[in-house]
Every structure is written in structure tokens, then in C-alpha cells.
Coordinates of C-alpha atoms and ligand atoms in Angstrom, one line a residue:
M1 CA -18.3 -12.9 6.5
K2 CA -16.0 -11.2 9.2
K3 CA -12.6 -10.7 8.0
E4 CA -9.7 -12.1 9.9
M5 CA -7.4 -9.7 11.9
I6 CA -3.9 -10.2 10.7
L7 CA -1.9 -7.3 12.3
R8 CA -2.6 -5.2 15.3
L9 CA -0.7 -2.2 16.7
E10 CA -1.5 -1.3 20.2
D11 CA -0.5 2.1 21.6
V12 CA 2.7 1.9 19.6
G13 CA 5.3 4.6 20.0
F14 CA 8.8 4.8 18.3
S15 CA 11.8 7.2 18.5
Y16 CA 14.9 7.5 16.4
G17 CA 16.6 8.2 19.7
D18 CA 17.1 12.0 19.1
G19 CA 14.4 12.8 21.7
R20 CA 11.5 13.2 19.1
Q21 CA 8.6 10.8 18.9
A22 CA 8.5 9.7 15.2
L23 CA 5.3 7.8 16.0
S24 CA 3.1 7.9 19.2
H25 CA -0.1 6.2 20.6
V26 CA -0.8 4.4 17.2
N27 CA -3.6 1.9 17.5
L28 CA -4.4 0.1 14.2
E29 CA -6.0 -3.3 13.2
I30 CA -5.5 -4.7 9.7
F31 CA -7.5 -7.4 8.4
S32 CA -6.6 -10.0 5.8
G33 CA -7.4 -9.1 2.2
E34 CA -7.6 -5.3 2.9
R35 CA -6.4 -2.6 0.4
I36 CA -5.3 0.3 2.4
A37 CA -3.8 3.7 1.3
V38 CA -1.6 5.2 3.9
L39 CA -1.5 9.0 3.4
G40 CA 0.3 11.8 5.1
P41 CA 2.8 14.5 4.4
N42 CA 6.6 14.0 4.5
G43 CA 7.9 13.2 7.9
A44 CA 4.4 12.1 9.1
G45 CA 5.8 8.6 10.0
K46 CA 4.6 6.4 7.2
S47 CA 8.0 4.8 6.4
T48 CA 8.7 4.4 10.2
L49 CA 5.1 2.7 10.6
F50 CA 6.0 0.2 7.8
L51 CA 9.5 -0.5 9.2
L52 CA 7.7 -1.4 12.6
M53 CA 5.1 -3.5 10.9
N54 CA 7.6 -5.6 9.3
G55 CA 10.0 -6.0 12.3
V56 CA 12.9 -4.0 11.1
F57 CA 12.4 -1.8 14.2
S58 CA 10.7 -2.7 17.4
P59 CA 8.3 -0.4 19.2
L60 CA 9.7 1.6 22.1
S61 CA 6.2 1.3 23.7
G62 CA 3.2 -0.5 23.0
S63 CA 2.9 -4.0 21.4
I64 CA 2.4 -5.4 17.8
Y65 CA 0.5 -8.6 17.4
F66 CA 0.5 -10.8 14.1
R67 CA -2.4 -13.0 14.0
D68 CA -3.1 -12.6 17.6
R69 CA 0.6 -13.5 18.7
K70 CA 2.3 -10.6 20.5
I71 CA 5.6 -10.1 18.8
T72 CA 8.6 -10.5 21.1
K73 CA 12.2 -10.9 20.2
K74 CA 11.6 -14.6 20.1
S75 CA 8.7 -14.4 17.6
L76 CA 10.0 -11.4 15.5
N77 CA 10.8 -13.9 12.6
E78 CA 7.1 -14.6 12.4
L79 CA 6.4 -10.9 11.7
R80 CA 9.5 -10.7 9.3
K81 CA 8.1 -13.8 7.4
G82 CA 4.5 -12.6 7.4
V83 CA 5.0 -9.1 6.4
G84 CA 7.1 -8.1 3.4
I85 CA 8.2 -4.7 2.6
I86 CA 9.0 -3.0 -0.8
F87 CA 11.2 0.0 -0.2
Q88 CA 10.8 3.2 -2.2
D89 CA 14.5 3.1 -3.4
A90 CA 14.8 -0.3 -5.0
D91 CA 18.6 -0.1 -5.1
S92 CA 18.6 -0.1 -1.3
Q93 CA 17.0 -3.6 -1.3
M94 CA 19.3 -5.3 -4.1
I95 CA 22.4 -7.1 -3.3
A96 CA 23.0 -10.0 -5.6
P97 CA 24.9 -9.9 -8.9
S98 CA 21.9 -11.4 -11.1
V99 CA 18.1 -11.0 -11.1
H100 CA 17.9 -14.7 -10.5
S101 CA 20.2 -14.9 -7.6
E102 CA 18.6 -11.5 -6.1
I103 CA 15.2 -13.1 -6.1
S104 CA 16.4 -16.5 -4.7
F105 CA 18.2 -14.8 -1.9
G106 CA 15.3 -14.3 0.5
P107 CA 13.8 -17.8 0.1
M108 CA 17.2 -19.4 0.4
N109 CA 17.7 -17.6 3.9
L110 CA 14.4 -19.2 4.9
A111 CA 16.4 -22.5 4.6
L112 CA 13.7 -23.9 2.1
P113 CA 14.6 -27.0 0.1
V114 CA 16.2 -26.0 -3.3
A115 CA 13.2 -27.2 -5.3
E116 CA 10.8 -24.9 -3.4
V117 CA 13.3 -21.9 -3.8
E118 CA 13.2 -22.7 -7.6
K119 CA 9.5 -22.9 -7.7
R120 CA 9.2 -19.6 -5.7
V121 CA 11.6 -17.7 -8.0
D122 CA 10.0 -19.1 -11.1
H123 CA 6.7 -17.9 -9.9
A124 CA 7.9 -14.4 -8.9
I125 CA 9.8 -13.9 -12.1
A126 CA 6.5 -14.9 -14.2
F127 CA 4.3 -12.8 -11.9
M128 CA 6.5 -9.7 -12.4
Q129 CA 7.1 -10.4 -16.0
L130 CA 10.8 -10.6 -15.8
K131 CA 11.3 -13.7 -18.0
G132 CA 14.6 -13.2 -20.0
F133 CA 16.0 -10.8 -17.2
E134 CA 17.3 -13.7 -15.0
D135 CA 21.0 -13.3 -15.9
R136 CA 21.0 -9.5 -16.0
P137 CA 22.6 -7.7 -13.1
P138 CA 19.9 -5.7 -11.1
H139 CA 22.1 -2.4 -11.0
A140 CA 22.2 -2.3 -14.8
L141 CA 18.3 -2.2 -15.1
S142 CA 16.1 0.7 -15.6
G143 CA 14.1 2.3 -12.6
G144 CA 11.0 0.5 -13.6
E145 CA 12.6 -2.9 -14.0
K146 CA 14.4 -2.6 -10.8
K147 CA 11.1 -1.9 -9.3
R148 CA 9.8 -5.1 -10.6
V149 CA 12.7 -7.1 -9.3
S150 CA 12.2 -5.6 -5.9
I151 CA 8.7 -6.6 -5.8
A152 CA 9.6 -10.1 -7.1
D153 CA 12.1 -10.3 -4.2
I154 CA 9.2 -10.1 -1.8
I155 CA 6.7 -12.3 -3.9
A156 CA 9.2 -15.1 -3.5
M157 CA 8.9 -14.9 0.1
E158 CA 5.2 -15.4 0.1
P159 CA 4.2 -13.1 2.8
E160 CA 0.6 -12.5 3.7
V161 CA 0.9 -8.7 4.0
F162 CA 2.8 -6.5 1.5
L163 CA 3.8 -3.1 2.5
F164 CA 4.7 -0.8 -0.6
D165 CA 6.4 2.4 0.3
E166 CA 5.5 4.9 -2.3
P167 CA 5.8 2.3 -5.0
A168 CA 5.0 4.5 -8.0
A169 CA 7.6 7.2 -6.9
S170 CA 10.0 6.8 -9.9
L171 CA 7.7 5.1 -12.4
D172 CA 6.5 6.5 -15.8
A173 CA 2.9 6.1 -16.8
S174 CA 3.2 2.5 -18.4
G175 CA 5.3 1.4 -15.4
T176 CA 2.4 2.9 -13.1
E177 CA -0.2 1.0 -15.1
A178 CA 1.7 -2.3 -14.8
L179 CA 2.2 -1.7 -11.0
E180 CA -1.7 -1.3 -10.6
Q181 CA -2.3 -4.5 -12.7
M182 CA 0.0 -6.3 -10.4
L183 CA -1.7 -5.0 -7.3
A184 CA -5.0 -6.1 -8.7
K185 CA -3.7 -9.4 -9.2
L186 CA -2.1 -9.7 -5.6
S187 CA -5.4 -8.4 -4.1
S188 CA -7.4 -10.9 -6.2
Q189 CA -5.3 -13.7 -4.5
G190 CA -6.5 -12.4 -1.1
K191 CA -3.1 -10.7 0.0
T192 CA -3.3 -7.7 2.4
L193 CA -1.9 -4.6 0.7
L194 CA -0.7 -1.3 2.5
I195 CA 0.5 1.3 0.1
S196 CA 2.1 4.6 1.3
T197 CA 1.4 7.4 -1.4
H198 CA 0.9 11.1 -2.1
D199 CA -1.3 10.2 -5.0
V200 CA -4.7 10.6 -3.8
D201 CA -6.2 9.9 -7.2
F202 CA -4.5 6.4 -7.1
A203 CA -5.8 6.0 -3.6
W204 CA -9.2 7.0 -4.6
R205 CA -9.6 4.3 -7.2
W206 CA -7.7 1.6 -5.7
A207 CA -8.0 1.5 -1.9
Q208 CA -10.9 0.4 0.3
R209 CA -9.5 2.0 3.4
V210 CA -7.5 5.2 4.1
I211 CA -5.2 5.7 7.0
V212 CA -4.0 9.3 7.5
L213 CA -0.7 9.8 9.6
H214 CA 0.1 13.3 10.6
S215 CA 2.9 14.1 13.0
G216 CA 3.4 10.6 14.0
T217 CA -0.2 9.9 15.0
V218 CA -3.2 8.4 13.3
A219 CA -5.3 11.4 12.4
G220 CA -7.7 9.4 10.2
D221 CA -8.8 5.9 9.4
G222 CA -11.8 4.6 7.7
T223 CA -13.6 4.3 4.2
L224 CA -12.4 6.6 1.4
S225 CA -15.7 8.6 1.6
S226 CA -15.5 8.9 5.3
V227 CA -11.9 10.2 5.3
F228 CA -12.2 12.3 2.2
S229 CA -15.3 14.1 3.5
Q230 CA -13.3 15.5 6.6
K231 CA -12.1 18.5 4.9
A232 CA -10.5 20.1 8.1
L233 CA -8.4 16.8 8.5
L234 CA -7.2 17.1 4.8
K235 CA -6.3 20.6 5.3
E236 CA -4.5 20.0 8.6
A237 CA -2.5 17.0 7.1
N238 CA -2.1 18.8 3.8
I239 CA -3.8 16.1 1.7
Q240 CA -5.5 17.0 -1.6
C241 CA -9.0 15.9 -2.3
P242 CA -9.1 13.2 -5.2
M243 CA -10.0 14.9 -8.5
L244 CA -12.7 12.6 -9.2
L245 CA -14.5 13.4 -5.8
L246 CA -14.0 17.1 -6.4
L247 CA -15.7 16.8 -9.8
T248 CA -18.6 14.7 -8.4
E249 CA -19.2 17.0 -5.7
M250 CA -19.2 20.0 -8.1
L251 CA -21.5 18.3 -10.6
E252 CA -23.9 17.2 -7.6
R253 CA -24.2 20.8 -6.5
K254 CA -25.2 21.9 -10.0
H255 CA -27.7 18.9 -10.2
L256 CA -25.9 17.4 -13.1
L257 CA -25.6 13.8 -11.9
R258 CA -28.1 11.2 -11.5
E259 CA -28.1 9.9 -8.0
N260 CA -27.2 6.3 -7.4
G261 CA -25.9 6.4 -3.8
R262 CA -22.3 5.8 -5.1
V263 CA -19.4 8.1 -5.7
P264 CA -17.7 7.1 -9.0
K265 CA -14.2 5.5 -8.7
I266 CA -13.1 6.0 -12.3
P267 CA -14.1 8.5 -15.1
E268 CA -16.2 6.1 -16.9
E269 CA -18.4 5.6 -13.8
L270 CA -18.8 9.4 -13.4
E271 CA -19.6 9.6 -17.1
A272 CA -22.4 7.0 -16.7
L273 CA -23.9 9.2 -14.1
L274 CA -24.1 12.5 -16.1
V275 CA -27.6 13.8 -16.8
D276 CA -28.6 13.4 -20.3
Y277 CA -29.9 16.7 -21.4
G278 CA -30.6 15.3 -25.0
A279 CA -33.0 12.8 -23.4
G280 CA -35.1 15.8 -22.0
N281 CA -33.6 16.2 -18.6
V282 CA -33.5 19.9 -17.4
C283 CA -31.0 21.2 -14.9
K284 CA -33.0 23.0 -12.2
E285 CA -30.4 25.7 -11.8
C286 CA -29.7 26.6 -15.4
Ligands
LIG301 P1 7.3 9.7 6.1 O1 7.7 8.2 5.6 O2 5.9 9.8 6.4 O3 7.9 10.8 5.3 P2 9.2 9.1 8.2 O4 8.7 7.7 8.9 O5 10.3 8.8 7.3 O6 8.1 9.8 7.4 O7 9.7 10.1 9.4 C1 8.9 10.2 10.4 C2 9.8 11.1 11.5 O8 11.0 10.4 11.8 C3 10.3 12.4 10.8 O9 10.4 13.3 12.0 C4 11.7 12.1 10.3 O10 12.5 13.2 10.3 C5 12.2 11.1 11.4 N1 13.1 10.2 11.0 C6 13.0 9.3 10.0 N2 14.1 8.5 9.7 C7 15.0 8.8 10.7 C8 16.4 8.5 11.0 N3 16.9 7.5 10.4 N4 16.9 9.1 12.0 C9 16.3 10.1 12.7 N5 15.1 10.6 12.3 C10 14.4 9.9 11.5

């Protein structure tokens, strides 16, 4: 079944007004339900792209379409409602004195009936495992807890597209694991997810598609295998190769893997492909 296009950027350009182009000639089509990793070195334009996609900024040239509707000043609210952004720095997103009022703030601004606001807030609190935190002041929470509140803020807005700007940047291992579980849950509900990250191993196990930004332009866009096989692009954009892909390529060169036409996404998949010498297989190069 062909996926529905939800967001389209057509020849988009943007500058912060200092004479330099932060983004130029960006053409992208985003389809509903996609899991996309946005990669690129610092300053490549990832945050700027997200701020344009969610209507915080408007393009200086080119156009943005949400569900086939061209976004203009008049329709900007549709984009803001349909696309939620979770900033890297959770503090910059939080304004209210308690977790409950913080999460209520967005839905209340949509002028929804009180019962609907409460329903959304309850759902967001349960989804982000924040029960018991309702009366706590957001500024007094740990980094990981703040991040959960900042995600709950956006979940309560019920956008179709979620943009996560380097969500794991300040998280420890258990926070990162919880984040990945939450992303899997959102994805299973059909939400469209774009995540900017420097963690290529995360991108490798999580994403279906990779967009590479470099110097404000889209330097690569495609499946994981197609993008990560472009070694010159990775070098140019200063992006590492995922460890599991490197290992797989190395083991393949040594004929130590059974072929199954798939590249492993997690260590257990790699282990399942390892040639079993005990069962009589012989490495041709050994
Ligand atoms: P990334 O998120 O990939 O690190 P950004 O989108 O933050 O990249 O930045 C893209 C370009 O825009 C960079 O050259 C950066 O210096 C510039 N830039 C970002 N924010 C501002 C700002 N508020 N004012 C001026 N220039 C900015």
C-alpha cells in the first residue's frame, strides 16, 4: 500500500539574516508512519530544518506543504498543530509551575473542552510514565525526567509528526532505553517520527530512512543501506559508519557470515548469521 505524503518541502531556503544560507534548495517528501534519522555534523542545518517543518520559522524561499496544502501565514496553525517538536534542551520548552499544568498548557491553548484537555493530559502522563510527578515543579526534576515531561507536552498535543532534536543527548543508558521503547510505541501507533542524532548506531537499529544534511543542503536521502554504502558521502559529511555494519562488512570479507540478503540491525541478528565452525563449515580464507 502506498503511504500517504504528509509533509513536503519544495526548494526551501532559509537564512538567519546574517547573509549566510542556513538551508538552501531543500527538497524533501515525508510519508506518514516513517521513521527517519536526520544526520549531519554540527551546523549542518538539522535544527533549522525542524524549526521550519514545525512552523516556528517560515522559509525565505520555496514552500512547505502539509497534507498537500501549501502553508501560508493563514494556514500556519495547521502545520504547528500537525507537527510537534521536542527540543534538545528540555528547559527551554518548560514554562509552568507543575508537571500537570505544564502538560495541560498546549491542549488548553488549542481551546479544547476541559474534559478533552484532562483526557489528553492523563494519556500523556501514563504514556511517559509520569504518574506521581503531576504536582512536582518541572525545573526540580532530573534531566531524564524533564525530557519525559517535554515529550509528554507534545504527546498531549496529538500531532501526526514528531520531530526530536537530539533526544538522547543528555540521557543515561536507562533513559536512552526508555526513550527507544517510547519511540517504538509511537511508531506502532502509526506516528511519523524524525530524529536528529549523532548516534549512527541508534539510527542503524531504529530508522527506516536516513536524511543527511551537510552545509545546509540535503546531501543524502534513502534507506539505511543505500546511504551508509556511500562512503565518500559519509566522509564528506563527517558521519561514522554504524559499528554493526562495519563488523558485518568485515566478517563478510572473511566469509564468516552466512548470506541471507539482510544486514543485521541488532547484535543477536549478527550472531545468528555467524558461520558455525563446530558444525563443519570451513572458512575458505583461513
Ligand atoms: P545543526 O542543528 O545541524 O547543528 P543548525 O540548524 O543549528 O545546525 O545551524 C545551521 C546554520 O545556521 C549554522 O551555520 C548556524 O551557525 C546557523 N544558525 C543557527 N542558529 C542561528 C541563529 N539563531 N542565528 C544565526 N545563525 C544561526
